[in-house]
Coordinates of C-alpha atoms in Angstrom, one line a residue:
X1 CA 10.1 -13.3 12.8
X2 CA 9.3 -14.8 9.7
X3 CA 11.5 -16.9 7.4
X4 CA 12.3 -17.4 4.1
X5 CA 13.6 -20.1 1.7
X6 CA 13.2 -20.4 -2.3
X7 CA 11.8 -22.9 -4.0
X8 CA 14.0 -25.6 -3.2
X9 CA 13.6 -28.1 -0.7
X10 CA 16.4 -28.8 1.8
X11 CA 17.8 -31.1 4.2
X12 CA 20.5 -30.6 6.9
X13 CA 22.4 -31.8 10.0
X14 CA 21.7 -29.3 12.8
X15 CA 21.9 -29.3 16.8
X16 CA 20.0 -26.3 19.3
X17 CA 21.5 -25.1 22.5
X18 CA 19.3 -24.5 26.0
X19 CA 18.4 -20.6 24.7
X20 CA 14.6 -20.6 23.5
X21 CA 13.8 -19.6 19.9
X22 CA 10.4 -18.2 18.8
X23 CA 9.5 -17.7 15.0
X24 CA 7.6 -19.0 12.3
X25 CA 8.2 -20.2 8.4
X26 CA 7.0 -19.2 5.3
X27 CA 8.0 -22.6 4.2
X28 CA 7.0 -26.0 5.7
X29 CA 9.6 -27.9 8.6
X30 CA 10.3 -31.6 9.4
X31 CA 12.5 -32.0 12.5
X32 CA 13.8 -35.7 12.3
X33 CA 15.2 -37.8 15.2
X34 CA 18.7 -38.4 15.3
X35 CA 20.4 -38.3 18.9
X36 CA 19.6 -35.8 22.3
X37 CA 16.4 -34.5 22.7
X38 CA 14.6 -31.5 21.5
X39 CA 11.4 -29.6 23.5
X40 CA 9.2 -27.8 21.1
X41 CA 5.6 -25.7 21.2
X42 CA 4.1 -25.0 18.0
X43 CA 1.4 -22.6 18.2
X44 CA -0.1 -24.2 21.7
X45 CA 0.9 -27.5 21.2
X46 CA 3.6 -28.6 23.5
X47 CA 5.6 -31.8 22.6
X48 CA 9.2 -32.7 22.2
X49 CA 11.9 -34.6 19.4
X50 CA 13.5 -37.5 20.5
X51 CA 14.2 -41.4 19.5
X52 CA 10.8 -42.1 17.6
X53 CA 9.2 -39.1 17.6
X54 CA 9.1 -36.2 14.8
X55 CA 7.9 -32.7 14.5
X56 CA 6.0 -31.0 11.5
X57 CA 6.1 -26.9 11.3
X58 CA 3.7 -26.2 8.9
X59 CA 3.8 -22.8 6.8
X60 CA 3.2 -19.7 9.0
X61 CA 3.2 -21.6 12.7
X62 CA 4.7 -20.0 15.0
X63 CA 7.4 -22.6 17.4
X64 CA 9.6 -22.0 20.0
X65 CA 12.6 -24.6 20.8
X66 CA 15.1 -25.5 23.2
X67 CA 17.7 -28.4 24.3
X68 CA 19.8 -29.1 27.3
X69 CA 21.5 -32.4 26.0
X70 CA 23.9 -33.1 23.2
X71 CA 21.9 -33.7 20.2
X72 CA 21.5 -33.7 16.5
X73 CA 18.4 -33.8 14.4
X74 CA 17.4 -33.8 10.4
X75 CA 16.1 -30.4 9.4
X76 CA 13.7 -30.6 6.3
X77 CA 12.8 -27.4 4.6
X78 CA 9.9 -27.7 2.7
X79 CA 8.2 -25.2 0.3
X80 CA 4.9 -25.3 0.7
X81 CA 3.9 -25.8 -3.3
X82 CA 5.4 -28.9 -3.1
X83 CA 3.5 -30.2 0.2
X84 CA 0.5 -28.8 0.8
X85 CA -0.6 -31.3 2.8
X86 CA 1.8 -31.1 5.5
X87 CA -0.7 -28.3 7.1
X88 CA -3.1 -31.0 7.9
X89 CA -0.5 -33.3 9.7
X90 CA 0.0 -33.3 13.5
X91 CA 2.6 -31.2 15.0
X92 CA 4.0 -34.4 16.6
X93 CA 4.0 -37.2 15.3
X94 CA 5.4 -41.6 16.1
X95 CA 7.6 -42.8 13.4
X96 CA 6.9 -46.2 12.9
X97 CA 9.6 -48.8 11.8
X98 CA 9.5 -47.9 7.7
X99 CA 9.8 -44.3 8.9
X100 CA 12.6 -44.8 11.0
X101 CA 15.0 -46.9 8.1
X102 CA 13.7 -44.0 6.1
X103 CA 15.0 -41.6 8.4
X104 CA 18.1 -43.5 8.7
X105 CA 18.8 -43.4 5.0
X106 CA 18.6 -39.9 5.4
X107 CA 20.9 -39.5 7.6
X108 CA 23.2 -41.9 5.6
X109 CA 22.7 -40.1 2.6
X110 CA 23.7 -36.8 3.9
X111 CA 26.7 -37.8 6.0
X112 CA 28.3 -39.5 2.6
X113 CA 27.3 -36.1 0.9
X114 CA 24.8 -38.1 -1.7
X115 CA 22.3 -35.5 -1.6
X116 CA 22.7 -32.7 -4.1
X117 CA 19.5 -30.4 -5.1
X118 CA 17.4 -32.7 -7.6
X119 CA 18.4 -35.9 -5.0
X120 CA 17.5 -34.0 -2.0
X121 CA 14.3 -32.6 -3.8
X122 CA 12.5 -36.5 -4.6
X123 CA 13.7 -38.1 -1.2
X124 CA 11.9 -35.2 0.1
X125 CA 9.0 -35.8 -2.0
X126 CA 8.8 -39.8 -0.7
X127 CA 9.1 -38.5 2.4
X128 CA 6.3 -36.8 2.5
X129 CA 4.4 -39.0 0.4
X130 CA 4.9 -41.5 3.4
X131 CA 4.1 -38.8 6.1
X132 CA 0.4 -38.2 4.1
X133 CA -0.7 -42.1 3.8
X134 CA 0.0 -42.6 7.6
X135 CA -1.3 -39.3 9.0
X136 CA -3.2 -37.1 6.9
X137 CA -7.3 -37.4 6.8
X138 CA -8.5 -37.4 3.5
X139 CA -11.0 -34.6 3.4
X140 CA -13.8 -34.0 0.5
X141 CA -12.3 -31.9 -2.6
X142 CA -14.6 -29.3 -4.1
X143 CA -15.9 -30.8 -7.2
X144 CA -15.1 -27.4 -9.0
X145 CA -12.1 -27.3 -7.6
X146 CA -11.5 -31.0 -8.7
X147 CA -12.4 -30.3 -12.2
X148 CA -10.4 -27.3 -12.4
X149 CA -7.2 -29.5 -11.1
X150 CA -8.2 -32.3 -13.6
X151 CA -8.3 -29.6 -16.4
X152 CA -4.6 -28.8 -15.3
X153 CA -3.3 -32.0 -15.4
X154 CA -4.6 -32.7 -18.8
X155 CA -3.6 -29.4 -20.4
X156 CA -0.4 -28.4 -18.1
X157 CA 1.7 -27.8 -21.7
X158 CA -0.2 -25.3 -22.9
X159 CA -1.2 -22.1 -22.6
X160 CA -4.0 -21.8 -20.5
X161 CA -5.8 -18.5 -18.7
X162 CA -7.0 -18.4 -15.3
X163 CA -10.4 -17.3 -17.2
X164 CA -10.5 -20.3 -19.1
X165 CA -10.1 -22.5 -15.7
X166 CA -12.7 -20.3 -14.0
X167 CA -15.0 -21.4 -17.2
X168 CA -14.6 -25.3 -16.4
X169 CA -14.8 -24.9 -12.8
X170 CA -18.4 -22.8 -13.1
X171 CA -16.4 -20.2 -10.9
X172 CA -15.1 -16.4 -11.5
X173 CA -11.0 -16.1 -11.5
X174 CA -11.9 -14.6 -7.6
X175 CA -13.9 -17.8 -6.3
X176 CA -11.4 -20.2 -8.3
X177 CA -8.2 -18.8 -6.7
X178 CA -9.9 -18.5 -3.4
X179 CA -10.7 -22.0 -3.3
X180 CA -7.5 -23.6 -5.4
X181 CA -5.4 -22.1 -2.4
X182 CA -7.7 -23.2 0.0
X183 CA -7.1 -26.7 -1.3
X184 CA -3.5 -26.6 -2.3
X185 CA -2.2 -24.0 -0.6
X186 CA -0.9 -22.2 -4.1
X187 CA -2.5 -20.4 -7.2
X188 CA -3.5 -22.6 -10.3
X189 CA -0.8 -21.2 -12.6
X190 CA 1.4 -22.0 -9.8
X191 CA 0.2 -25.4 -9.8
X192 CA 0.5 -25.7 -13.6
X193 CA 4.6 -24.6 -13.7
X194 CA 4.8 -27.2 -10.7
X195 CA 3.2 -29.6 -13.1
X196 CA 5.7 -28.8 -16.0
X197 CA 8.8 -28.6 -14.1
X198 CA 8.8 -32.1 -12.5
X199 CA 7.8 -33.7 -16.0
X200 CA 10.6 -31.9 -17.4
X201 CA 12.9 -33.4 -14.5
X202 CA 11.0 -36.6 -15.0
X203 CA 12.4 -36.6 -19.0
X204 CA 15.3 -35.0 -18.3
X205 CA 16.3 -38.6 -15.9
X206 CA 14.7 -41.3 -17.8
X207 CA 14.8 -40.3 -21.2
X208 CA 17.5 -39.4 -24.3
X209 CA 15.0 -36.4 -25.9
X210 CA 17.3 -33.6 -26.1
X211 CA 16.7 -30.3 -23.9
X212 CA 15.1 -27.9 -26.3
X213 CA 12.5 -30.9 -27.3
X214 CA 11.9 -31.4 -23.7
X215 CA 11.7 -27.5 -23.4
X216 CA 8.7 -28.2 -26.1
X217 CA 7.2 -30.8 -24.6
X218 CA 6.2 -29.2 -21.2
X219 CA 5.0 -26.1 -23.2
X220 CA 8.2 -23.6 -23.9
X221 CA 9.2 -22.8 -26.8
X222 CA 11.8 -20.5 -25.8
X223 CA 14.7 -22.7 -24.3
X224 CA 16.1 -19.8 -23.0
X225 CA 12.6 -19.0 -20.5
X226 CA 12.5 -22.9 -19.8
X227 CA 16.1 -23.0 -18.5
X228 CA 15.5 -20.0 -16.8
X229 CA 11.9 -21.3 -15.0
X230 CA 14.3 -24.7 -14.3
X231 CA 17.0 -23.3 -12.9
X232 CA 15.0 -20.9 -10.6
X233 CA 12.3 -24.0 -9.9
X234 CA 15.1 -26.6 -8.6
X235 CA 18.1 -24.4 -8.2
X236 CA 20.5 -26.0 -11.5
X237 CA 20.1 -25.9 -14.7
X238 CA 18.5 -28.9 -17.0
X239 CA 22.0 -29.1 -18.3
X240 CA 23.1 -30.2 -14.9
X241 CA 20.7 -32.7 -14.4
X242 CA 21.6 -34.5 -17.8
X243 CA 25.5 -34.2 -16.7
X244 CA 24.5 -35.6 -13.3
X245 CA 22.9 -38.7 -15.0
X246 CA 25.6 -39.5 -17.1

């Protein structure tokens, strides 16, 4: 059985009973310690949640679960756009003492209902910027592949083609999609509205620029298309976010 969430990352309070549960994610997991003690096997890998110890689901793997003891753990759901490199963590992993006040703030923030979507969404994103400098292995990019991301991040406000990527990279749409995926575990366009949204949310928090010139700014013209893209990309409307702020 696989399962779906949208765009949004999410965190949650949530206990398991003793009944075994097999099924797999199209999303990314974190399962954070909080009390009890939780048995796990993702894929082959046997291993368990408890005290110091965390588990990472990546995208597609398939994990079975059980508990006999009281418990409570910290669910992260995590689209995979927004974490890529989750796939290359360990499916169990030691939180060390930084990770553990981290995972205590969490908590905190949860219990005293702190967290809505856009709060939820960049604690997220430090979390997993954490999880990546202590365990991920930095592995060789693919120059082309490199250049084509560069290209992105210069240009990510306006309108550029897959072709016209392709052209920097010295690679046909096929062979750049291919390998952007490979890499980043989305599409380049994908990459570019992930670009554009979190300036957006970036302006939207630390500066007075009103909507439709933010709108502009990250390559819509349309405020009407960029508060639809918004809403769907973090689940509120930029509107929200500036009354949130206030």
């Amino acid at each position: 059985m696989i399962r779906s969430i949208n765009d949004n990352p999410s965190i949650s309070l949530r206990s398991y009973c003793s009944d075994v549960h097999v099924h797999s994610h199209d999303y990314h997991q974190l399962v954070l310690p909080i009390t009890g003690k939780l048995d796990m096997c993702v894929d082959e890998n046997e291993g368990y949640v408890c005290q110091q110890r965390a588990a990472v689901i990546a995208q597609g793997r398939d994990h079975g679960f059980s508990s006999v003891d009281h418990n409570q753990f910290l669910v992260a759901d995590i689209p995979s756009i927004l974490a890529p490199e989750l796939k290359e963590l360990p499916s169990f992993i030691k939180l060390d003492e930084s990770l553990l006040q981290y995972n205590h703030f969490l908590h905190r923030s949860l219990m005293q209902g702190q967290t809505h979507h856009n709060s939820q969404r960049q604690m997220l994103v430090l979390l997993v910027q954490l999880l990546k400098e202590r365990f991920c292995t930095t592995k060789p990019i693919d120059h082309r592949i490199q250049s084509a991301q560069n290209y992105i991040d210069r240009y990510f406000n306006q309108t550029i083609t897959l072709a016209e990527i392709a052209a920097i990279a010295h690679l046909s749409t096929r062979q750049l999609s291919q390998l952007f995926k490979d890499h980043f575990n989305t599409t380049p366009l994908s990459y570019q509205i992930e670009k554009r949204m979190q300036h957006a949310l970036h302006l939207l928090e630390t500066s007075n620029a009103c909507i439709e010139s933010i709108a502009e700014s990250v390559g819509y013209k349309n405020l009407s298309a960029f508060s639809d893209r918004f809403k769907k990309h973090f689940g509120c409307s930029p509107k929200h976010i500036r009354q949130i702020d206030k």
